[in-house]
Amino acid sequence: MALGGGYFKTTYDGDLALVDTRLRRVTLAALVVLLLVLPRLASPFALDLVTQVALAAVGALALNILTGFAGQVSLGHAGFIAAGAFTTAVLVEHRLPSPLLALPGAALVGAALGVVVGIPALRLKGLYLALGTLALHHVVLYVCGEFQNHWGANTGVSIPPPRLGAWVLKGTTAWYYALTAVAAIVLILSVNLQRSRAGRAWMAIRDREIAAESVGIDVARYKVLAFVWSSALTAVAGALFAYQRAFVSVEAFGFFLAIEYIAMIIIGGLGSSLGAVLGAAFVTLLPYGIDAAVAGLRVPGGAEYYLFPVKFGAFGLLMAVFLVFEPQGLVGIWRRIRNWFSLWPLRYRPLRRAS
Amino acid sequence: MTQVLATTVVVASLYALLAAGYVLVYRATRVLNLAQGDMMTLGGYFLFLGATSVPGAPALSVAAAIVLSALAGFVIYRVLLRPMAGHPIFAAVLVTVTLGILLRAAIVLVYTDRIRHPLPLLGLANPPRRLPGGAVVSTFDLLTVGVAALLFVALFAFLRLSPLGIQMRAAGEKALLAAQRGINFQLLFALSWALAGFAGALAGMLYASNVRLDPSLGVLGLKAFAVALVGGLDSLGGVIPGALIVAAVEVLSVRYGDPLLADVSPFLCLLAMLLVRPWGLFGTKEELERV
Amino acid sequence: MKSGLALLAALLAIAAGASPALAQYRIGMSAAITGPASSTYAPTYEAYKVYFKRVNDAGGINGQKVEIAYEDDRGEPQRAAANAKKLSEGSILLVNASTSATYKPFMTESETERIPLMFGGGVCPREAFPPANALIFCSTSFGSKWDSRFALGFIKEQAGGRKVKVGFAAQDIPLSRIELEFAEQHAKEMGLETIPVVVVPGSTPDFTPFAQKLKDAGADWVLSWALWHVEVGVFEALQRIGWQGSYLLYGHQQTQDELARLKAPGLHAFGGNTLFMENLPIHAEITSLVKGQTTHPAHYMSEGWVSAMVLEAALKKCGWPCPKDKLATAMSGVSVDTRGLRGGPIEWTADNHYRKSTYYKVYRWDAAKGGIVPVGGWTRLEIK
């Protein structure tokens, strides 16, 4: 976004570029370098945290496409993740554990599910859509549970580490690189979707559906498209989830998982790709932060009985705080900080002249 | 056969008590209170609190639980929901989800996950009773049906006949116009939340006495909102047929079908209703816009 | 936006985790400390804490302290999988005191890392029975097939010569289902009339429909073998609908409290642990030791205490240093006197990681006496 004094572009390519100013190019390069050498700097525990954040970010970005860009409220996110994870489980049970099969397979299953959910969802708006997706979440989980009962004897399915030819993906560092790369790809995808025709259509539908329709946007098509994109990416996240955890069991995909992802995009900032990533980091790291705080405060014995409800409650509390006080989320805070720096010593952004 | 009927009516009564809470809140504030199940659990734990503090005094414990739950509903509206005015509906619904999380965390923090039984502490028993026709239900099953019936009669009377109830309906329908007539609609909204807390407490106390009390009872609330939706989110009258339908589907699927299907069947009803008639059997057809 | 990400990454990079210091006997335990199953499994965790604190205070074993890392899995397989990976690093033994749903990831981890795995609170898996898996051990008082064999023998004995119809209430977890299907088969072979197994989802709020199925089929006896809340939930539902038969369930840690709460004459609880109401010297010892240190009362501690005793004996036998393969061999020859907590000793051999003989006792509430009474004495079954 242009700030303050204005940046003057001289070519169309320059205008379209994702990274347009020199400061941004330098920052991006520094970021890439940092991510590449992180395994040398950080402990395995910290590296594992970053890997978890990357995996969560994929799911959060996918949900952001549906709810943030297109404004379609969905409470069934956990169902899509479960669909992706169980696609992997089904393939593993049929002795086809290769990720080259599982990831596209999961994406296909997700896309199909997106169509199945998206078409009836055209009739529903707002609250009813949320309820419908919630009901569908339970149906998907029931199907997955029946599969688990039948194949995995109800104790879940063990997933072997993914192998590509002779190379096996094992170990914290390898997973870190793999998942960070995937998260980066999905992030670029998300940002480009936002700037594309589909993205603009979605945002129009989100803001004023009737106006969007009157302008000539095919609302039905784009709504279903949003569902398809979102659930395909989510299912891929689910497949990655299955590989990384090396174990798939239906109870891990309860309603609370959907709430976690919604919290990620709300706390991060609805409608923003950066927000989805920041929210994913925040929600993923919160339990560890509480662990550290409890350990630091040296709470007397019995802490392990309180840790779970405290983490659970803290999550709920923070989500409520963000919903009530900071609807723009972490991105809103970040933008305020950034504006403060970029506008200093001035306080207010100059008004744009009507052109 | 009569047993199936009896079980259906009992299950339907419990769902009706919960769904009444959903409808009351929705009619007033247009918010779907996804924490209703957890408010029910809270009511059950308030009863347990009373039973452990003053054992053997059921009237006192019940009264305390009712008062505390209603108060909780009031406070919840004031602290969590009122600041959400002006926010999109989705945000308000999410706030109720976080409320559910907070309630559950608080309960586990104080009482852990252990299963509790308030009934012996209250000094009451729950013997089985034989009904004409051969069905056997427990005393508290009958009590649940009775309380649900009484609650609905009382609510109908209150909302239709009493001045406060009519004001509440007016505030729910058009808050702005009601305010211009001098109705303090904020107070009435808070009152409707208190009533929802009250209905939830009734459900919680009955369930805790009849079956058991543990922090995960909130899942019943999710099933009950399928009932509310089938009947119509803003129709109290619709709750009764909605509850009977959903309960019947659930009981029959356990009896004659796959027991694991029992958990999903309310949601299948919900989905079917959403596809056919989203506003439920007796609800008012409406577009959902920002508050 | 890029600068936002850079800042985030920098902050993450600064966070450094501490690596654990090299310590003595390192053992990893995953238990359902919180969560719906916690009343059955958390006492094992507490018993371990108290027991090994005493051991360490007295100087440890073979001069080395015992360091146990505890993780909470809430009875959920996904968390257990994460715990298994976390705990296996550097440990010579993994202990699982959680629901059977958590077994698979632990067994997989034990297999891949060649770490011995002991089940100290949950039902003993098939791999501990002869012919035993080299790495799987089990100290828990209940185990598949033998429990049913005893239970059905007890029912037949209680029936005298009369014809009785036996119903079975299982939970929808594989071990419970498989066990009761075996029980149904075995009952038929013993000449008892049976009703097909009724499977109950663990999270169901209302047990009435399932109880109804059992009552309608005319069950005189119902055998249940599952997590406590399902076992007792079906019984309470049966009582609510006016069923007059007798119920036999496996008695977990809550037995003593629950028998006293329900005061039901038809309810029988069988198990391998002696109830504290018998007031043996070991019970008094445990009660005084755990005073003020545990959230669960002393009479929940039997299971965990026996498991800790077995572990102590195994570590003593292993000596020092004790790498994981040496421990596995040592455990295959352990013999522990349970001092009355069980009906007899726990003896493991290379082939049998359950025990050479297992002992069962039945308890019920006696209204006349106003207390819990044993029904007969110990029944011994030899494990072959």
Coordinates of N, CA and C in Angstrom, one line a residue, chain B residues 3 7 11 15 104 108 113-115 117 120 126-130 134 136-138 141 207 210-212 217 219-220 223 250-251 254-257 259-260 262-263, chain C residues 34-36 38-39 74 172 177 199-210 212-213 215-216 229 232-233 236 239-242 257-258 261 295-297 300:
Chain B
Q3 N -42.1 -47.6 25.7 CA -40.9 -47.2 26.3 C -40.2 -46.2 25.3
T7 N -39.1 -42.6 26.4 CA -37.7 -42.1 26.3 C -37.7 -40.8 25.4
V11 N -36.2 -37.2 26.6 CA -35.0 -36.6 25.9 C -35.5 -35.3 25.3
Y15 N -34.0 -31.3 25.8 CA -33.6 -30.5 24.7 C -34.5 -29.2 24.6
R104 N -16.1 -23.3 30.7 CA -15.6 -24.7 30.9 C -14.3 -24.7 31.6
V108 N -13.4 -26.6 35.2 CA -12.4 -27.6 35.3 C -11.4 -27.1 36.3
D113 N -12.0 -32.7 36.2 CA -12.9 -33.4 35.3 C -13.7 -34.5 36.0
R114 N -13.5 -34.7 37.3 CA -14.2 -35.8 37.9 C -15.7 -35.7 37.8
I115 N -16.3 -36.9 37.6 CA -17.7 -37.0 37.5 C -18.3 -36.8 38.9
H117 N -21.8 -36.3 41.5 CA -23.2 -36.7 41.7 C -23.8 -35.8 42.8
P120 N -27.1 -37.5 45.9 CA -27.0 -38.0 47.3 C -26.7 -36.9 48.3
N126 N -33.6 -41.2 43.4 CA -34.1 -41.2 42.0 C -34.7 -42.6 41.6
P127 N -35.7 -43.0 42.3 CA -36.2 -44.4 42.1 C -36.9 -44.5 40.7
P128 N -37.0 -45.6 40.2 CA -37.7 -45.8 38.9 C -39.2 -45.8 39.2
R129 N -39.9 -45.3 38.1 CA -41.4 -45.3 38.3 C -42.0 -46.0 37.1
R130 N -43.0 -46.7 37.3 CA -43.7 -47.4 36.2 C -44.8 -46.6 35.7
G134 N -46.6 -49.8 30.6 CA -45.4 -50.7 30.8 C -44.1 -50.0 30.8
V136 N -41.0 -47.8 31.9 CA -40.4 -47.4 33.2 C -39.4 -46.2 33.0
V137 N -39.6 -45.2 33.8 CA -38.7 -44.1 33.7 C -38.3 -43.7 35.2
S138 N -37.3 -42.9 35.3 CA -36.9 -42.5 36.6 C -37.7 -41.3 37.1
D141 N -36.7 -38.2 35.5 CA -37.1 -38.1 34.1 C -38.5 -37.4 34.1
Y207 N -30.4 -32.7 34.8 CA -29.5 -33.6 34.2 C -28.5 -34.1 35.2
N210 N -30.2 -36.5 37.5 CA -30.7 -37.7 36.9 C -29.6 -38.6 36.4
V211 N -28.6 -38.0 35.8 CA -27.5 -38.8 35.2 C -26.2 -38.6 35.9
R212 N -25.5 -37.5 35.6 CA -24.2 -37.2 36.2 C -23.9 -35.7 35.9
L217 N -20.6 -31.6 29.7 CA -22.0 -31.7 29.3 C -22.4 -30.7 28.2
V219 N -21.7 -30.4 25.3 CA -22.0 -30.9 24.0 C -23.5 -31.1 23.8
L220 N -24.2 -31.3 24.8 CA -25.7 -31.4 24.7 C -26.3 -30.2 24.2
K223 N -26.3 -30.1 20.5 CA -27.4 -30.9 19.9 C -28.7 -30.1 20.0
E250 N -33.2 -39.3 17.2 CA -32.1 -39.8 17.9 C -32.4 -41.2 18.6
V251 N -33.5 -41.2 19.3 CA -33.9 -42.5 20.0 C -34.1 -43.6 19.1
V254 N -30.8 -45.0 17.7 CA -30.1 -45.8 18.7 C -30.7 -47.2 18.7
R255 N -32.0 -47.2 18.8 CA -32.8 -48.5 19.0 C -32.7 -49.4 17.8
Y256 N -32.9 -48.8 16.6 CA -33.0 -49.6 15.4 C -31.8 -49.5 14.5
G257 N -31.0 -48.6 14.7 CA -29.9 -48.3 13.8 C -28.5 -48.4 14.5
P259 N -25.8 -47.2 17.0 CA -25.8 -46.3 18.1 C -24.8 -45.1 17.9
L260 N -23.8 -45.2 17.2 CA -22.9 -44.1 16.9 C -23.5 -43.1 16.1
A262 N -26.3 -41.9 16.7 CA -27.1 -41.1 17.7 C -26.5 -39.7 17.8
D263 N -25.2 -39.7 17.9 CA -24.5 -38.4 18.1 C -24.7 -37.5 16.9
Chain C
T34 N -5.3 -35.2 33.2 CA -6.5 -34.5 33.2 C -7.4 -35.1 32.1
G35 N -8.6 -34.7 32.0 CA -9.4 -35.2 31.0 C -10.5 -36.2 31.6
P36 N -11.4 -36.6 30.8 CA -12.5 -37.4 31.3 C -12.1 -38.7 31.9
S38 N -9.5 -39.2 33.7 CA -8.4 -38.9 34.7 C -8.6 -39.6 36.0
S39 N -9.9 -39.8 36.5 CA -10.0 -40.5 37.8 C -9.5 -41.9 37.8
R74 N -4.3 -36.6 28.4 CA -5.8 -36.4 28.5 C -6.5 -37.6 27.9
D172 N -17.3 -48.3 22.9 CA -16.9 -48.4 21.5 C -15.4 -48.2 21.4
R177 N -14.7 -53.8 23.1 CA -15.5 -54.6 22.1 C -15.0 -56.0 21.9
V199 N -23.0 -52.2 22.2 CA -21.8 -51.3 22.2 C -22.3 -49.9 22.5
V200 N -21.6 -49.2 23.5 CA -22.0 -47.9 23.9 C -21.0 -46.9 23.5
P201 N -21.3 -45.8 22.8 CA -20.3 -44.8 22.6 C -19.9 -44.1 23.9
G202 N -18.6 -43.9 24.1 CA -18.1 -43.4 25.4 C -18.6 -42.1 25.8
S203 N -19.0 -41.2 24.7 CA -19.3 -39.9 25.0 C -20.9 -39.7 25.1
T204 N -21.6 -40.8 25.1 CA -23.1 -40.6 25.1 C -23.6 -40.0 26.4
P205 N -24.5 -39.1 26.3 CA -25.0 -38.5 27.5 C -26.1 -39.3 28.2
D206 N -26.7 -40.2 27.4 CA -27.8 -40.9 28.0 C -27.7 -42.4 27.7
F207 N -27.5 -43.2 28.8 CA -27.3 -44.6 28.6 C -28.6 -45.4 28.5
T208 N -29.8 -44.7 28.6 CA -31.0 -45.4 28.7 C -31.3 -46.3 27.5
P209 N -31.2 -45.8 26.3 CA -31.5 -46.7 25.2 C -30.7 -48.0 25.2
F210 N -29.5 -47.9 25.6 CA -28.6 -49.2 25.6 C -29.1 -50.1 26.7
Q212 N -32.0 -50.1 27.8 CA -33.3 -50.7 27.4 C -33.1 -51.9 26.6
K213 N -32.1 -51.9 25.7 CA -31.9 -53.0 24.8 C -31.6 -54.3 25.7
K215 N -32.4 -54.7 28.9 CA -33.6 -55.2 29.7 C -34.6 -55.9 28.8
D216 N -34.8 -55.3 27.6 CA -35.8 -56.0 26.7 C -35.4 -57.4 26.4
H229 N -17.0 -44.9 33.7 CA -18.2 -44.1 33.6 C -19.2 -44.8 32.6
V232 N -20.6 -48.0 34.8 CA -21.6 -47.6 35.8 C -22.8 -46.9 35.2
G233 N -22.5 -46.2 34.1 CA -23.6 -45.5 33.4 C -24.7 -46.4 33.0
E236 N -26.5 -47.7 36.1 CA -27.5 -46.8 36.6 C -28.7 -46.6 35.7
Q239 N -30.9 -49.5 36.4 CA -31.6 -49.3 37.6 C -32.8 -48.4 37.4
R240 N -32.5 -47.3 36.7 CA -33.6 -46.3 36.5 C -34.8 -46.8 35.8
I241 N -34.5 -47.8 34.9 CA -35.7 -48.3 34.2 C -36.3 -49.5 34.9
G242 N -35.8 -49.8 36.1 CA -36.4 -50.8 36.9 C -36.0 -52.2 36.7
D257 N -15.5 -46.0 46.5 CA -16.4 -44.9 46.6 C -17.7 -45.1 46.0
E258 N -17.7 -45.7 44.8 CA -18.9 -45.8 44.0 C -19.8 -46.9 44.6
R261 N -21.6 -45.2 47.2 CA -22.5 -44.2 46.7 C -23.8 -44.9 46.3
T295 N -4.1 -35.5 45.1 CA -5.4 -35.0 45.0 C -6.5 -36.1 45.1
H296 N -6.1 -37.3 44.7 CA -7.0 -38.4 44.9 C -6.7 -39.1 46.2
P297 N -7.7 -39.7 46.9 CA -7.5 -40.3 48.2 C -6.6 -41.5 48.1
Y300 N -7.2 -44.9 46.0 CA -7.2 -44.9 44.6 C -5.8 -45.4 44.1

